[in-house]
CSV table of C-alpha atoms in Angstrom, one decimal:
chain,number,residue,atom,x,y,z
A,1,UNK,CA,24.6,-7.6,-7.5
A,2,UNK,CA,22.3,-5.1,-7.0
A,3,UNK,CA,18.5,-6.5,-7.5
A,4,UNK,CA,16.1,-3.3,-8.4
A,5,UNK,CA,12.2,-4.4,-7.5
A,6,UNK,CA,9.5,-1.9,-8.5
A,7,UNK,CA,6.1,-4.1,-8.5
A,8,UNK,CA,4.2,-4.7,-5.3
A,9,UNK,CA,4.7,-7.6,-3.8
A,10,UNK,CA,1.1,-8.0,-2.8
A,11,UNK,CA,0.1,-7.9,-6.3
A,12,UNK,CA,3.0,-9.9,-8.1
A,13,UNK,CA,5.6,-12.4,-7.2
A,14,UNK,CA,8.6,-10.0,-8.4
A,15,UNK,CA,10.0,-9.5,-5.2
A,16,UNK,CA,9.3,-13.4,-4.0
A,17,UNK,CA,11.5,-14.1,-6.9
A,18,UNK,CA,14.4,-11.5,-6.4
A,19,UNK,CA,14.7,-12.6,-2.6
A,20,UNK,CA,15.1,-16.0,-3.4
A,21,UNK,CA,17.2,-15.7,-6.3
A,22,UNK,CA,19.7,-13.0,-4.9
A,23,UNK,CA,23.1,-14.5,-3.4
A,24,UNK,CA,23.9,-13.6,0.3
A,25,UNK,CA,25.8,-9.9,0.5
A,26,UNK,CA,23.4,-8.8,-2.4
A,27,UNK,CA,21.7,-5.4,-2.4
A,28,UNK,CA,17.9,-5.2,-3.0
A,29,UNK,CA,16.4,-1.8,-3.8
A,30,UNK,CA,12.8,-1.5,-3.5
A,31,UNK,CA,11.2,1.5,-5.5
A,32,UNK,CA,8.0,2.4,-6.9
A,33,UNK,CA,4.9,0.1,-5.5
A,34,UNK,CA,7.8,-2.3,-4.1
A,35,UNK,CA,8.4,-0.2,-1.4
A,36,UNK,CA,5.2,-1.0,0.6
A,37,UNK,CA,7.3,-4.8,1.2
A,38,UNK,CA,9.1,-2.6,3.7
A,39,UNK,CA,6.5,-1.2,5.5
A,40,UNK,CA,5.3,-2.7,9.0
A,41,UNK,CA,2.0,-4.7,9.0
A,42,UNK,CA,2.2,-5.8,5.7
A,43,UNK,CA,1.9,-9.4,4.7
A,44,UNK,CA,5.2,-9.2,2.6
A,45,UNK,CA,7.5,-7.3,5.5
A,46,UNK,CA,7.7,-10.5,6.9
A,47,UNK,CA,9.6,-11.9,3.8
A,48,UNK,CA,11.5,-8.8,3.7
A,49,UNK,CA,12.7,-9.3,7.5
A,50,UNK,CA,13.6,-13.0,6.9
A,51,UNK,CA,15.7,-11.6,3.9
A,52,UNK,CA,17.6,-9.1,6.0
A,53,UNK,CA,19.4,-11.7,7.3
A,54,UNK,CA,21.7,-12.5,4.1
A,55,UNK,CA,20.7,-8.9,2.0
A,56,UNK,CA,20.8,-5.2,2.3
A,57,UNK,CA,17.6,-4.2,1.6
A,58,UNK,CA,17.2,-0.8,0.6
A,59,UNK,CA,14.1,1.5,-0.1
A,60,UNK,CA,13.6,4.7,-2.2
A,61,UNK,CA,12.9,7.5,0.1
A,62,UNK,CA,10.7,9.7,-2.4
A,63,UNK,CA,8.6,6.5,-3.2
A,64,UNK,CA,7.8,6.2,0.3
A,65,UNK,CA,6.9,10.0,0.6
A,66,UNK,CA,4.6,9.8,-2.2
A,67,UNK,CA,2.6,6.5,-1.1
A,68,UNK,CA,2.4,8.0,2.7
A,69,UNK,CA,4.7,5.1,3.8
A,70,UNK,CA,7.5,6.9,5.4
A,71,UNK,CA,6.5,6.9,8.9
A,72,UNK,CA,5.8,3.1,8.7
A,73,UNK,CA,9.6,1.5,7.4
A,74,UNK,CA,10.5,-1.7,8.9
A,75,UNK,CA,13.7,-1.6,10.8
A,76,UNK,CA,17.1,-2.3,9.0
A,77,UNK,CA,15.6,-1.1,6.1
A,78,UNK,CA,17.9,1.9,4.8
A,79,UNK,CA,15.7,4.6,3.0
A,80,UNK,CA,17.9,6.4,0.2
A,81,UNK,CA,17.3,9.4,-2.2
A,82,UNK,CA,17.8,9.3,-5.6
A,83,UNK,CA,21.2,10.3,-5.3
A,84,UNK,CA,21.7,7.1,-3.0
A,85,UNK,CA,19.9,5.0,-5.9
A,86,UNK,CA,23.1,6.3,-8.2
A,87,UNK,CA,25.7,5.5,-5.3
A,88,UNK,CA,24.0,2.0,-5.2
A,89,UNK,CA,24.2,1.5,-9.1
A,90,UNK,CA,28.0,2.8,-9.0
A,91,UNK,CA,28.5,0.4,-6.2
A,92,UNK,CA,27.7,-2.6,-8.2
A,93,UNK,CA,29.0,-4.2,-11.0
A,94,UNK,CA,25.8,-5.4,-12.2
A,95,UNK,CA,22.3,-4.5,-11.6
A,96,UNK,CA,19.2,-6.5,-12.2
A,97,UNK,CA,15.4,-4.9,-12.6
A,98,UNK,CA,12.7,-7.4,-11.7
A,99,UNK,CA,10.2,-6.1,-14.0
B,1,UNK,CA,3.3,24.4,-27.0
B,2,UNK,CA,2.7,27.8,-27.8
B,3,UNK,CA,3.7,30.9,-25.8
B,4,UNK,CA,2.1,33.8,-24.8
B,5,UNK,CA,3.6,37.1,-23.1
B,6,UNK,CA,2.2,38.8,-20.7
B,7,UNK,CA,3.9,42.0,-18.9
B,8,UNK,CA,7.1,41.2,-20.4
B,9,UNK,CA,7.1,37.2,-19.3
B,10,UNK,CA,6.0,34.4,-21.5
B,11,UNK,CA,4.3,31.4,-20.5
B,12,UNK,CA,3.1,28.2,-21.9
B,13,UNK,CA,-0.4,27.3,-22.9
B,14,UNK,CA,-1.9,24.5,-24.5
B,15,UNK,CA,-3.5,24.4,-27.6
B,16,UNK,CA,-6.9,25.3,-26.1
B,17,UNK,CA,-5.1,28.2,-24.9
B,18,UNK,CA,-5.0,26.4,-20.9
B,19,UNK,CA,-2.2,27.6,-18.7
B,20,UNK,CA,0.4,24.7,-19.1
B,21,UNK,CA,1.8,25.4,-15.6
B,22,UNK,CA,-0.3,25.9,-12.7
B,23,UNK,CA,2.3,27.7,-10.9
B,24,UNK,CA,3.0,30.5,-13.4
B,25,UNK,CA,-0.4,31.9,-12.7
B,26,UNK,CA,-0.6,35.4,-11.4
B,27,UNK,CA,-3.2,38.2,-11.6
B,28,UNK,CA,-1.7,39.7,-15.0
B,29,UNK,CA,-2.2,36.1,-16.6
B,30,UNK,CA,-5.8,36.0,-15.4
B,31,UNK,CA,-6.6,39.5,-17.1
B,32,UNK,CA,-4.8,38.0,-20.1
B,33,UNK,CA,-6.8,34.9,-20.2
B,34,UNK,CA,-10.0,36.6,-19.2
B,35,UNK,CA,-9.6,38.9,-22.6
B,36,UNK,CA,-9.2,36.3,-24.7
B,37,UNK,CA,-12.4,34.6,-23.4
B,38,UNK,CA,-14.0,38.3,-23.9
B,39,UNK,CA,-14.8,38.3,-19.9
B,40,UNK,CA,-14.3,41.8,-18.3
B,41,UNK,CA,-13.2,40.4,-14.8
B,42,UNK,CA,-15.1,42.5,-11.7
B,43,UNK,CA,-15.0,41.5,-8.1
B,44,UNK,CA,-18.0,38.6,-9.0
B,45,UNK,CA,-15.6,37.1,-11.4
B,46,UNK,CA,-12.4,37.4,-9.0
B,47,UNK,CA,-14.6,35.7,-6.4
B,48,UNK,CA,-15.6,32.9,-8.5
B,49,UNK,CA,-11.9,32.6,-9.9
B,50,UNK,CA,-10.1,32.3,-6.4
B,51,UNK,CA,-12.5,30.0,-5.5
B,52,UNK,CA,-11.8,27.7,-7.9
B,53,UNK,CA,-8.4,28.1,-7.2
B,54,UNK,CA,-9.1,27.5,-3.4
B,55,UNK,CA,-11.0,24.3,-4.8
B,56,UNK,CA,-8.1,22.9,-6.7
B,57,UNK,CA,-5.9,23.6,-4.0
B,58,UNK,CA,-7.8,21.4,-1.7
B,59,UNK,CA,-8.8,18.7,-3.9
B,60,UNK,CA,-6.3,18.9,-6.9
B,61,UNK,CA,-8.9,18.9,-9.6
B,62,UNK,CA,-11.2,21.3,-11.1
B,63,UNK,CA,-14.7,21.1,-10.4
B,64,UNK,CA,-17.5,19.7,-12.9
B,65,UNK,CA,-20.1,22.9,-13.4
B,66,UNK,CA,-22.4,21.0,-11.4
B,67,UNK,CA,-20.1,20.7,-8.4
B,68,UNK,CA,-18.9,24.1,-8.5
B,69,UNK,CA,-22.7,25.4,-8.5
B,70,UNK,CA,-23.1,23.8,-5.3
B,71,UNK,CA,-19.9,24.5,-3.8
B,72,UNK,CA,-20.2,28.2,-4.6
B,73,UNK,CA,-24.0,28.2,-3.2
B,74,UNK,CA,-21.9,26.4,0.1
B,75,UNK,CA,-19.2,29.0,0.5
B,76,UNK,CA,-20.6,32.6,-1.3
B,77,UNK,CA,-24.5,32.0,-0.9
B,78,UNK,CA,-27.8,30.3,-3.0
B,79,UNK,CA,-27.7,34.4,-4.9
B,80,UNK,CA,-24.2,33.6,-6.3
B,81,UNK,CA,-24.5,29.3,-6.2
B,82,UNK,CA,-26.9,29.1,-9.0
B,83,UNK,CA,-26.5,28.3,-13.1
B,84,UNK,CA,-28.0,31.7,-14.0
B,85,UNK,CA,-26.0,33.8,-12.4
B,86,UNK,CA,-22.6,32.0,-12.9
B,87,UNK,CA,-23.6,32.1,-16.8
B,88,UNK,CA,-24.2,35.6,-16.6
B,89,UNK,CA,-20.5,36.2,-15.3
B,90,UNK,CA,-19.3,33.3,-17.8
B,91,UNK,CA,-21.2,33.0,-21.0
B,92,UNK,CA,-19.5,30.2,-22.3
B,93,UNK,CA,-19.6,28.1,-19.2
B,94,UNK,CA,-18.6,28.8,-15.8
B,95,UNK,CA,-16.3,25.5,-15.2
B,96,UNK,CA,-14.5,26.0,-18.8
B,97,UNK,CA,-14.0,29.7,-18.6
B,98,UNK,CA,-13.4,30.4,-14.9
B,99,UNK,CA,-11.1,27.2,-14.9
B,100,UNK,CA,-9.1,28.8,-17.7
B,101,UNK,CA,-9.0,32.1,-16.5
B,102,UNK,CA,-7.8,30.3,-13.0
B,103,UNK,CA,-4.9,29.1,-14.8
B,104,UNK,CA,-6.3,25.3,-13.9
B,105,UNK,CA,-6.7,22.6,-16.2
B,106,UNK,CA,-10.0,21.5,-17.8
B,107,UNK,CA,-12.8,20.4,-15.2
B,108,UNK,CA,-13.0,16.6,-14.6
B,109,UNK,CA,-16.1,15.3,-15.2
B,110,UNK,CA,-17.2,17.8,-17.4
B,111,UNK,CA,-18.5,16.6,-21.1
C,1,UNK,CA,-19.9,12.0,-25.2
C,2,UNK,CA,-22.8,14.5,-25.5
C,3,UNK,CA,-24.9,11.7,-28.2
C,4,UNK,CA,-24.1,9.1,-25.0
C,5,UNK,CA,-25.7,11.4,-22.5
C,6,UNK,CA,-28.5,12.0,-25.3
C,7,UNK,CA,-29.2,8.8,-25.6
C,8,UNK,CA,-29.2,7.9,-21.9
C,9,UNK,CA,-31.5,10.8,-21.5
C,10,UNK,CA,-34.0,9.5,-24.0
C,11,UNK,CA,-33.8,5.9,-23.5
C,12,UNK,CA,-33.5,5.9,-19.9
C,13,UNK,CA,-34.8,8.4,-17.9
C,14,UNK,CA,-35.1,8.1,-14.5
C,15,UNK,CA,-33.6,4.5,-14.7
C,16,UNK,CA,-31.0,4.4,-12.3
C,17,UNK,CA,-28.7,1.5,-12.5
C,18,UNK,CA,-26.2,0.4,-9.9
C,19,UNK,CA,-22.6,0.6,-10.7
C,20,UNK,CA,-19.7,-0.3,-8.8
C,21,UNK,CA,-15.9,0.8,-9.7
C,22,UNK,CA,-13.7,-1.8,-8.2
C,23,UNK,CA,-10.0,0.1,-7.5
C,24,UNK,CA,-7.0,-2.6,-6.8
C,25,UNK,CA,-4.0,-1.1,-7.7
C,26,UNK,CA,-1.6,0.9,-5.5
C,27,UNK,CA,-1.6,4.5,-6.6
C,28,UNK,CA,1.7,5.9,-8.8
C,29,UNK,CA,3.1,2.7,-9.7
C,30,UNK,CA,0.4,2.4,-12.7
C,31,UNK,CA,-1.9,4.7,-14.0
C,32,UNK,CA,-5.1,2.7,-13.0
C,33,UNK,CA,-5.9,4.4,-10.1
C,34,UNK,CA,-5.9,7.6,-11.4
C,35,UNK,CA,-7.7,6.2,-14.2
C,36,UNK,CA,-10.2,4.8,-12.0
C,37,UNK,CA,-10.9,7.6,-10.1
C,38,UNK,CA,-11.4,9.9,-12.6
C,39,UNK,CA,-13.8,7.5,-14.9
C,40,UNK,CA,-15.5,7.8,-11.4
C,41,UNK,CA,-15.7,11.6,-11.2
C,42,UNK,CA,-17.2,11.4,-14.9
C,43,UNK,CA,-19.8,9.0,-14.4
C,44,UNK,CA,-21.1,11.2,-11.5
C,45,UNK,CA,-22.6,13.6,-14.5
C,46,UNK,CA,-25.3,10.4,-15.4
C,47,UNK,CA,-26.8,10.5,-11.8
C,48,UNK,CA,-26.3,6.8,-11.3
C,49,UNK,CA,-25.9,4.7,-7.9
C,50,UNK,CA,-22.3,4.9,-7.9
C,51,UNK,CA,-20.2,2.7,-5.0
C,52,UNK,CA,-16.2,2.6,-5.0
C,53,UNK,CA,-14.9,-0.3,-3.4
C,54,UNK,CA,-11.1,-0.7,-2.4
C,55,UNK,CA,-9.6,-4.2,-2.4
C,56,UNK,CA,-6.3,-5.5,-2.7
C,57,UNK,CA,-3.8,-2.7,-3.3
C,58,UNK,CA,-6.5,-0.6,-4.0
C,59,UNK,CA,-6.6,0.5,-0.1
C,60,UNK,CA,-3.3,2.0,-0.7
C,61,UNK,CA,-5.0,4.7,-2.8
C,62,UNK,CA,-6.4,5.9,0.3
C,63,UNK,CA,-3.8,6.6,2.7
C,64,UNK,CA,-3.3,10.2,4.3
C,65,UNK,CA,0.0,11.7,4.4
C,66,UNK,CA,1.2,11.7,1.0
C,67,UNK,CA,3.9,13.7,-0.4
C,68,UNK,CA,4.5,13.4,-4.0
C,69,UNK,CA,7.1,16.2,-4.3
C,70,UNK,CA,10.0,14.3,-4.7
C,71,UNK,CA,8.4,12.0,-7.6
C,72,UNK,CA,7.1,14.9,-9.1
C,73,UNK,CA,3.4,14.0,-10.0
C,74,UNK,CA,0.0,15.1,-8.6
C,75,UNK,CA,-1.1,14.3,-5.4
C,76,UNK,CA,-4.9,12.8,-6.4
C,77,UNK,CA,-5.3,11.2,-2.8
C,78,UNK,CA,-6.6,14.7,-2.0
C,79,UNK,CA,-9.1,14.0,-4.9
C,80,UNK,CA,-10.8,11.4,-3.4
C,81,UNK,CA,-12.0,14.1,-0.7
C,82,UNK,CA,-14.1,15.7,-3.4
C,83,UNK,CA,-16.0,12.8,-4.1
C,84,UNK,CA,-18.6,13.7,-1.9
C,85,UNK,CA,-19.5,17.0,-3.4
C,86,UNK,CA,-20.0,14.4,-6.7
C,87,UNK,CA,-22.1,12.7,-4.6
C,88,UNK,CA,-20.3,9.5,-4.7
C,89,UNK,CA,-20.8,8.9,-0.8
C,90,UNK,CA,-20.9,5.2,-1.1
C,91,UNK,CA,-17.1,4.1,-0.4
C,92,UNK,CA,-16.2,0.6,1.0
C,93,UNK,CA,-13.0,-1.0,1.8
C,94,UNK,CA,-12.6,-5.0,2.4
C,95,UNK,CA,-11.1,-5.7,6.0
C,96,UNK,CA,-9.0,-8.8,4.8
C,97,UNK,CA,-6.9,-6.4,2.6
C,98,UNK,CA,-6.9,-3.4,5.2
C,99,UNK,CA,-5.5,-6.2,7.2
C,100,UNK,CA,-3.0,-7.8,5.0
C,101,UNK,CA,-1.4,-4.2,4.9
C,102,UNK,CA,-1.4,-3.5,8.3
C,103,UNK,CA,-3.9,-0.4,7.7
C,104,UNK,CA,-6.6,1.0,10.0
C,105,UNK,CA,-9.5,3.4,9.2
C,106,UNK,CA,-7.5,6.1,10.8
C,107,UNK,CA,-5.1,5.4,8.2
C,108,UNK,CA,-7.2,6.5,5.2
C,109,UNK,CA,-8.0,10.3,3.9
C,110,UNK,CA,-11.8,9.5,3.6
C,111,UNK,CA,-14.2,7.7,5.4
C,112,UNK,CA,-15.3,4.5,4.4
C,113,UNK,CA,-17.1,1.7,5.6
C,114,UNK,CA,-15.3,-1.9,6.0
C,115,UNK,CA,-16.7,-4.8,4.7
C,116,UNK,CA,-15.8,-8.7,5.4
C,117,UNK,CA,-15.1,-10.7,2.6
C,118,UNK,CA,-18.6,-12.1,2.4
C,119,UNK,CA,-20.4,-8.6,2.6
C,120,UNK,CA,-18.2,-7.4,-0.1
C,121,UNK,CA,-18.7,-10.3,-2.2
C,122,UNK,CA,-22.7,-9.8,-2.0
C,123,UNK,CA,-22.4,-6.1,-2.6
C,124,UNK,CA,-20.6,-6.9,-5.9
C,125,UNK,CA,-23.4,-9.3,-6.8
C,126,UNK,CA,-26.1,-6.9,-6.5
C,127,UNK,CA,-24.5,-4.5,-9.2
C,128,UNK,CA,-25.9,-3.9,-12.4
C,129,UNK,CA,-22.4,-3.0,-13.9
C,130,UNK,CA,-19.1,-3.4,-12.4
C,131,UNK,CA,-15.8,-1.6,-13.6
C,132,UNK,CA,-12.8,-3.1,-12.6
C,133,UNK,CA,-9.2,-1.6,-12.2
């Protein structure tokens, strides 16, 4: 399963729910305002770091760039471009978007 | 969207005649847009148009006329940074007309 | 809009109210941040006493080093630097919001005043008009 989250974790609880309900080995892709959760110093970063033990965490590069956050990405988070986004979707048999 | 043809190339403008794509702009298009506005471009007109493009590049907006006047005064001197001078160059509103000729969108904060 | 301006000029000549724009949203995920900025710029035409505050995810609006080419939208972070020319010079951030996101004033594209939450609360309480995004 690929979980896609697009809401800021410091504004909504979508990321928290996705991380709580994702099974071990699943992938979580952070896009749009959700990418802030994968940056150093954010209160949401701790949740992402804990989740990395069981989940693969990805973040969309163009969204990080557009928010001035590219240099602050947490270690262990894999940054992908739009091509990588497509690859993730095709690699998983199911996607869940947490709106 | 309407298209206009300038020097053998066609460009998209909006219903009020503003250039749709900022990057399409060049001197020929400026001359064409000026003609549409019945403005004959002189060096003084170009100073303002070029100033507006620099302003847009720096701040990503077209300035309101009050802000334009103040900024022109700072850059080109008080004899050019005043309403009278700018309205003489662009009789139907310096922000509106000069922005159009500069290929910028309509000014933000201009009412 | 011109009617509104006439009304304000006739009815309120010389009356300056304290306007505050409260920005609480990250810049690109929703339209709120850009709309809030544009309204603030337009408000400058009315010569009011304008403050802009950035709390919660709103502090992300002011981050420097932005590159929006990849998502093909305008980089309006540069526009916050135009506020000064529009005589909007009172920009505030809430310290707690900055801390929760690991941000310092060095990360921001404009000079701001950082307030603690009690100071921010008092500043909000003394406004005539507060518009929040």
